[in-house]
Amino acid sequence: QVQLVESGGGVVQPGRSLRLSCAASGFTFSSYPMDWVRQAPGKGLEWVALISNDGRDTYYADSVKGRFTISRDNSENTLYLQMNSLRADDTAVYYCARRSTVMDYWGQGTLVTVSS
Amino acid sequence: DIQMTQSPSTLSASIGDRVTITCRASQSISSWLAWYQQKPGKAPNLLIYKASSLETGVPSRFSGSGSGTEFTLTINGLQPDDFATYYCQQYNSYPWTFGQGTEVEIK
């Protein structure tokens, strides 16, 4: 069955960097675009970034453009989110999601807390 | 960016009730709308895509309708497992955007 497992979250100081990973299994990873979506504590969902199945095309929300980089390693079935210049308002649970037409499978999320 | 507005924000209902949640888009999104259910501490779960197509494995008491700028999610015969927060999401254009959520609580 489809499994997505995020890791890499934690507490980080403002201005620092963090890299999230999402390990995929149970499907042909290289055939699907992938997304990152985040949810601040007690708030709604915010789409963050998308990467095409081959990694050539990427899209970002304005709130993270220039600071976050989405990438993937199809040989390792792993999705990444490199987060630089982190701010307090980046504090959230970060989910990776598989995209068919829509985000049909989601991981359990990893919590990123940006705090001094 | 396309703004998605859900109503109501909170809905109190009883087991067996018919529940309707509305989602409005700030511009036409054709039928490129999905609905997700989220329970506390869990990831969202896809219910409906392309406005009215039921995702595999989702109970038939869930249904979606609408096109253009106005959409509805209906639950026919609310079950205990349905108390959760529901989000609409447009995928007509980037950035993809979500509604603010509708919490369905026990009356």
Short mmCIF file of C-alpha atoms in Angstrom, two decimals:
data_model
loop_
_atom_site.label_atom_id
_atom_site.label_comp_id
_atom_site.label_asym_id
_atom_site.label_seq_id
_atom_site.Cartn_x
_atom_site.Cartn_y
_atom_site.Cartn_z
CA GLN A 1 0.00 0.00 0.00
CA VAL A 2 1.03 3.62 -0.48
CA GLN A 3 3.13 4.96 2.36
CA LEU A 4 4.66 8.39 2.82
CA VAL A 5 6.82 8.96 5.88
CA GLU A 6 8.13 12.44 6.69
CA SER A 7 11.15 13.11 8.87
CA GLY A 8 13.53 15.88 9.74
CA GLY A 9 11.31 18.17 11.75
CA GLY A 10 12.33 19.74 15.03
CA VAL A 11 13.02 22.98 16.82
CA VAL A 12 15.18 25.48 14.97
CA GLN A 13 16.16 29.09 15.61
CA PRO A 14 14.95 31.88 13.34
CA GLY A 15 17.23 32.38 10.36
CA ARG A 16 18.54 28.82 10.45
CA SER A 17 17.94 25.97 8.00
CA LEU A 18 16.30 22.57 8.09
CA ARG A 19 15.79 19.80 5.54
CA LEU A 20 12.71 17.63 5.56
CA SER A 21 12.55 14.22 3.92
CA CYS A 22 9.62 12.12 2.76
CA ALA A 23 10.25 8.43 2.12
CA ALA A 24 7.80 6.91 -0.34
CA SER A 25 6.84 3.27 -0.84
CA GLY A 26 4.07 1.15 -2.30
CA PHE A 27 3.90 2.94 -5.66
CA THR A 28 6.13 3.95 -8.57
CA PHE A 29 7.54 7.13 -7.06
CA SER A 30 9.08 8.38 -10.29
CA SER A 31 5.67 8.45 -11.99
CA TYR A 32 4.07 11.01 -9.71
CA PRO A 33 4.49 14.70 -8.99
CA MET A 34 4.76 15.40 -5.29
CA ASP A 35 3.68 18.26 -3.03
CA TRP A 36 4.47 19.73 0.36
CA VAL A 37 1.59 21.20 2.35
CA ARG A 38 1.84 22.75 5.81
CA GLN A 39 -0.52 23.49 8.67
CA ALA A 40 0.30 25.98 11.40
CA PRO A 41 -0.89 25.01 14.90
CA GLY A 42 -4.66 25.34 15.09
CA LYS A 43 -4.86 26.74 11.55
CA GLY A 44 -5.86 25.60 8.09
CA LEU A 45 -3.92 24.00 5.27
CA GLU A 46 -1.43 25.89 3.11
CA TRP A 47 0.06 24.46 -0.07
CA VAL A 48 3.84 25.04 -0.10
CA ALA A 49 5.49 23.50 -3.15
CA LEU A 50 5.19 21.05 -6.03
CA ILE A 51 7.77 19.10 -8.00
CA SER A 52 7.14 17.28 -11.26
CA ASN A 53 7.69 13.55 -11.48
CA ASP A 54 11.10 13.97 -13.14
CA GLY A 55 12.15 16.86 -10.92
CA ARG A 56 12.51 19.34 -13.77
CA ASP A 57 9.61 21.60 -12.83
CA THR A 58 8.94 23.17 -9.46
CA TYR A 59 6.36 25.61 -8.13
CA TYR A 60 6.24 27.48 -4.83
CA ALA A 61 3.87 29.48 -2.71
CA ASP A 62 4.87 33.15 -2.56
CA SER A 63 5.35 32.82 1.20
CA VAL A 64 8.31 30.45 0.73
CA LYS A 65 9.64 31.39 -2.70
CA GLY A 66 13.37 32.08 -2.58
CA ARG A 67 13.76 30.44 0.84
CA PHE A 68 12.53 26.86 0.32
CA THR A 69 13.65 24.35 -2.30
CA ILE A 70 11.78 21.19 -3.21
CA SER A 71 13.72 18.32 -4.73
CA ARG A 72 13.55 14.58 -5.17
CA ASP A 73 15.74 11.53 -5.62
CA ASN A 74 13.83 9.01 -7.71
CA SER A 75 16.53 6.38 -7.22
CA GLU A 76 15.93 6.60 -3.46
CA ASN A 77 12.15 7.18 -3.62
CA THR A 78 12.60 10.26 -1.48
CA LEU A 79 11.22 13.78 -1.59
CA TYR A 80 12.95 16.70 0.12
CA LEU A 81 12.19 20.20 1.29
CA GLN A 82 15.20 22.39 2.04
CA MET A 83 14.08 25.28 4.23
CA ASN A 84 16.40 28.24 4.65
CA SER A 85 16.04 31.56 6.47
CA LEU A 86 13.33 30.11 8.64
CA ARG A 87 10.88 32.46 10.35
CA ALA A 88 8.50 32.06 13.24
CA ASP A 89 5.55 31.94 10.84
CA ASP A 90 7.05 28.83 9.20
CA THR A 91 6.14 26.91 12.36
CA ALA A 92 3.80 24.16 11.20
CA VAL A 93 3.25 20.49 10.59
CA TYR A 94 4.64 19.74 7.14
CA TYR A 95 2.97 17.04 5.07
CA CYS A 96 4.19 15.48 1.87
CA ALA A 97 1.52 14.31 -0.54
CA ARG A 98 1.38 12.28 -3.71
CA ARG A 99 -0.30 14.01 -6.61
CA SER A 100 -2.42 12.12 -9.07
CA THR A 101 -4.79 14.82 -10.29
CA VAL A 102 -5.15 15.95 -6.70
CA MET A 103 -3.25 15.11 -3.52
CA ASP A 104 -4.57 11.61 -3.00
CA TYR A 105 -2.16 10.20 -0.38
CA TRP A 106 -0.58 12.13 2.48
CA GLY A 107 2.10 11.36 5.03
CA GLN A 108 1.51 11.71 8.76
CA GLY A 109 3.41 14.99 8.91
CA THR A 110 6.49 16.30 10.71
CA LEU A 111 6.44 19.29 13.06
CA VAL A 112 8.77 22.20 12.50
CA THR A 113 9.01 24.76 15.29
CA VAL A 114 10.91 27.96 14.64
CA SER A 115 11.74 29.59 17.93
CA SER A 116 14.64 31.20 19.73
CA ASP B 1 -4.45 34.03 -6.08
CA ILE B 2 -7.85 32.36 -5.99
CA GLN B 3 -9.54 32.79 -2.62
CA MET B 4 -11.66 29.93 -1.30
CA THR B 5 -14.33 30.73 1.27
CA GLN B 6 -16.19 28.03 3.18
CA SER B 7 -19.39 28.38 5.15
CA PRO B 8 -20.18 27.83 7.86
CA SER B 9 -16.96 27.77 9.86
CA THR B 10 -18.55 25.51 12.45
CA LEU B 11 -21.57 23.30 12.12
CA SER B 12 -23.36 21.49 14.94
CA ALA B 13 -25.25 18.39 13.87
CA SER B 14 -26.67 15.12 15.17
CA ILE B 15 -26.17 11.54 14.07
CA GLY B 16 -28.33 10.88 11.03
CA ASP B 17 -28.57 14.52 9.95
CA ARG B 18 -28.04 15.70 6.41
CA VAL B 19 -25.17 18.19 6.42
CA THR B 20 -24.21 20.67 3.69
CA ILE B 21 -21.00 22.69 3.51
CA THR B 22 -20.55 25.43 0.93
CA CYS B 23 -17.33 26.53 -0.76
CA ARG B 24 -17.07 29.62 -2.94
CA ALA B 25 -14.18 30.52 -5.21
CA SER B 26 -13.20 34.12 -5.94
CA GLN B 27 -13.15 33.30 -9.67
CA SER B 28 -14.26 30.41 -11.81
CA ILE B 29 -12.38 27.18 -11.26
CA SER B 30 -14.55 25.05 -13.55
CA SER B 31 -14.83 21.73 -11.68
CA TRP B 32 -11.28 21.66 -10.35
CA LEU B 33 -12.25 21.30 -6.72
CA ALA B 34 -11.43 18.70 -4.09
CA TRP B 35 -12.80 18.06 -0.61
CA TYR B 36 -10.74 16.67 2.26
CA GLN B 37 -11.64 15.44 5.72
CA GLN B 38 -9.21 15.94 8.59
CA LYS B 39 -9.39 14.58 12.11
CA PRO B 40 -7.33 16.01 14.98
CA GLY B 41 -3.66 15.04 14.78
CA LYS B 42 -4.13 13.27 11.47
CA ALA B 43 -3.37 14.03 7.84
CA PRO B 44 -6.15 15.16 5.51
CA ASN B 45 -8.02 12.42 3.68
CA LEU B 46 -9.29 12.93 0.13
CA LEU B 47 -13.06 12.55 -0.20
CA ILE B 48 -14.09 14.14 -3.49
CA TYR B 49 -12.20 15.33 -6.58
CA LYS B 50 -13.32 17.14 -9.71
CA ALA B 51 -16.16 18.61 -7.67
CA SER B 52 -18.33 15.49 -7.65
CA SER B 53 -16.19 12.35 -8.13
CA LEU B 54 -16.06 10.14 -5.06
CA GLU B 55 -12.60 8.88 -4.16
CA THR B 56 -12.30 5.09 -4.01
CA GLY B 57 -13.21 3.74 -0.60
CA VAL B 58 -15.11 6.83 0.55
CA PRO B 59 -18.65 6.04 1.78
CA SER B 60 -21.46 6.94 -0.60
CA ARG B 61 -23.11 9.17 2.00
CA PHE B 62 -20.56 11.80 0.90
CA SER B 63 -21.33 13.69 -2.28
CA GLY B 64 -20.13 16.84 -3.98
CA SER B 65 -21.68 19.19 -6.49
CA GLY B 66 -21.16 22.52 -8.20
CA SER B 67 -19.04 24.17 -10.84
CA GLY B 68 -17.65 27.60 -11.60
CA THR B 69 -17.52 29.41 -8.29
CA GLU B 70 -20.01 27.63 -6.03
CA PHE B 71 -19.66 24.14 -4.62
CA THR B 72 -21.20 21.98 -1.92
CA LEU B 73 -20.22 18.94 0.08
CA THR B 74 -23.16 16.96 1.42
CA ILE B 75 -23.14 14.20 3.99
CA ASN B 76 -26.38 12.19 3.94
CA GLY B 77 -26.93 10.54 7.29
CA LEU B 78 -24.10 11.82 9.49
CA GLN B 79 -22.18 9.05 11.25
CA PRO B 80 -20.02 9.25 14.41
CA ASP B 81 -16.88 8.88 12.28
CA ASP B 82 -17.80 12.01 10.30
CA PHE B 83 -17.20 14.52 13.07
CA ALA B 84 -14.11 16.25 11.72
CA THR B 85 -12.95 19.35 9.86
CA TYR B 86 -13.60 19.58 6.13
CA TYR B 87 -11.57 21.60 3.63
CA CYS B 88 -12.20 22.48 0.01
CA GLN B 89 -9.23 23.05 -2.29
CA GLN B 90 -8.99 24.44 -5.80
CA TYR B 91 -6.55 23.04 -8.33
CA ASN B 92 -7.47 25.21 -11.28
CA SER B 93 -4.36 27.38 -11.01
CA TYR B 94 -1.27 27.92 -8.89
CA PRO B 95 -0.95 28.53 -6.08
CA TRP B 96 -3.37 25.83 -5.07
CA THR B 97 -5.51 27.22 -2.26
CA PHE B 98 -7.69 25.80 0.47
CA GLY B 99 -10.78 27.05 2.20
CA GLN B 100 -10.41 27.92 5.87
CA GLY B 101 -12.16 24.73 6.97
CA THR B 102 -15.55 23.75 8.40
CA GLU B 103 -15.63 21.93 11.70
CA VAL B 104 -18.53 19.52 12.05
CA GLU B 105 -19.22 19.00 15.73
CA ILE B 106 -21.68 16.97 17.73
CA LYS B 107 -24.86 18.80 18.64
#
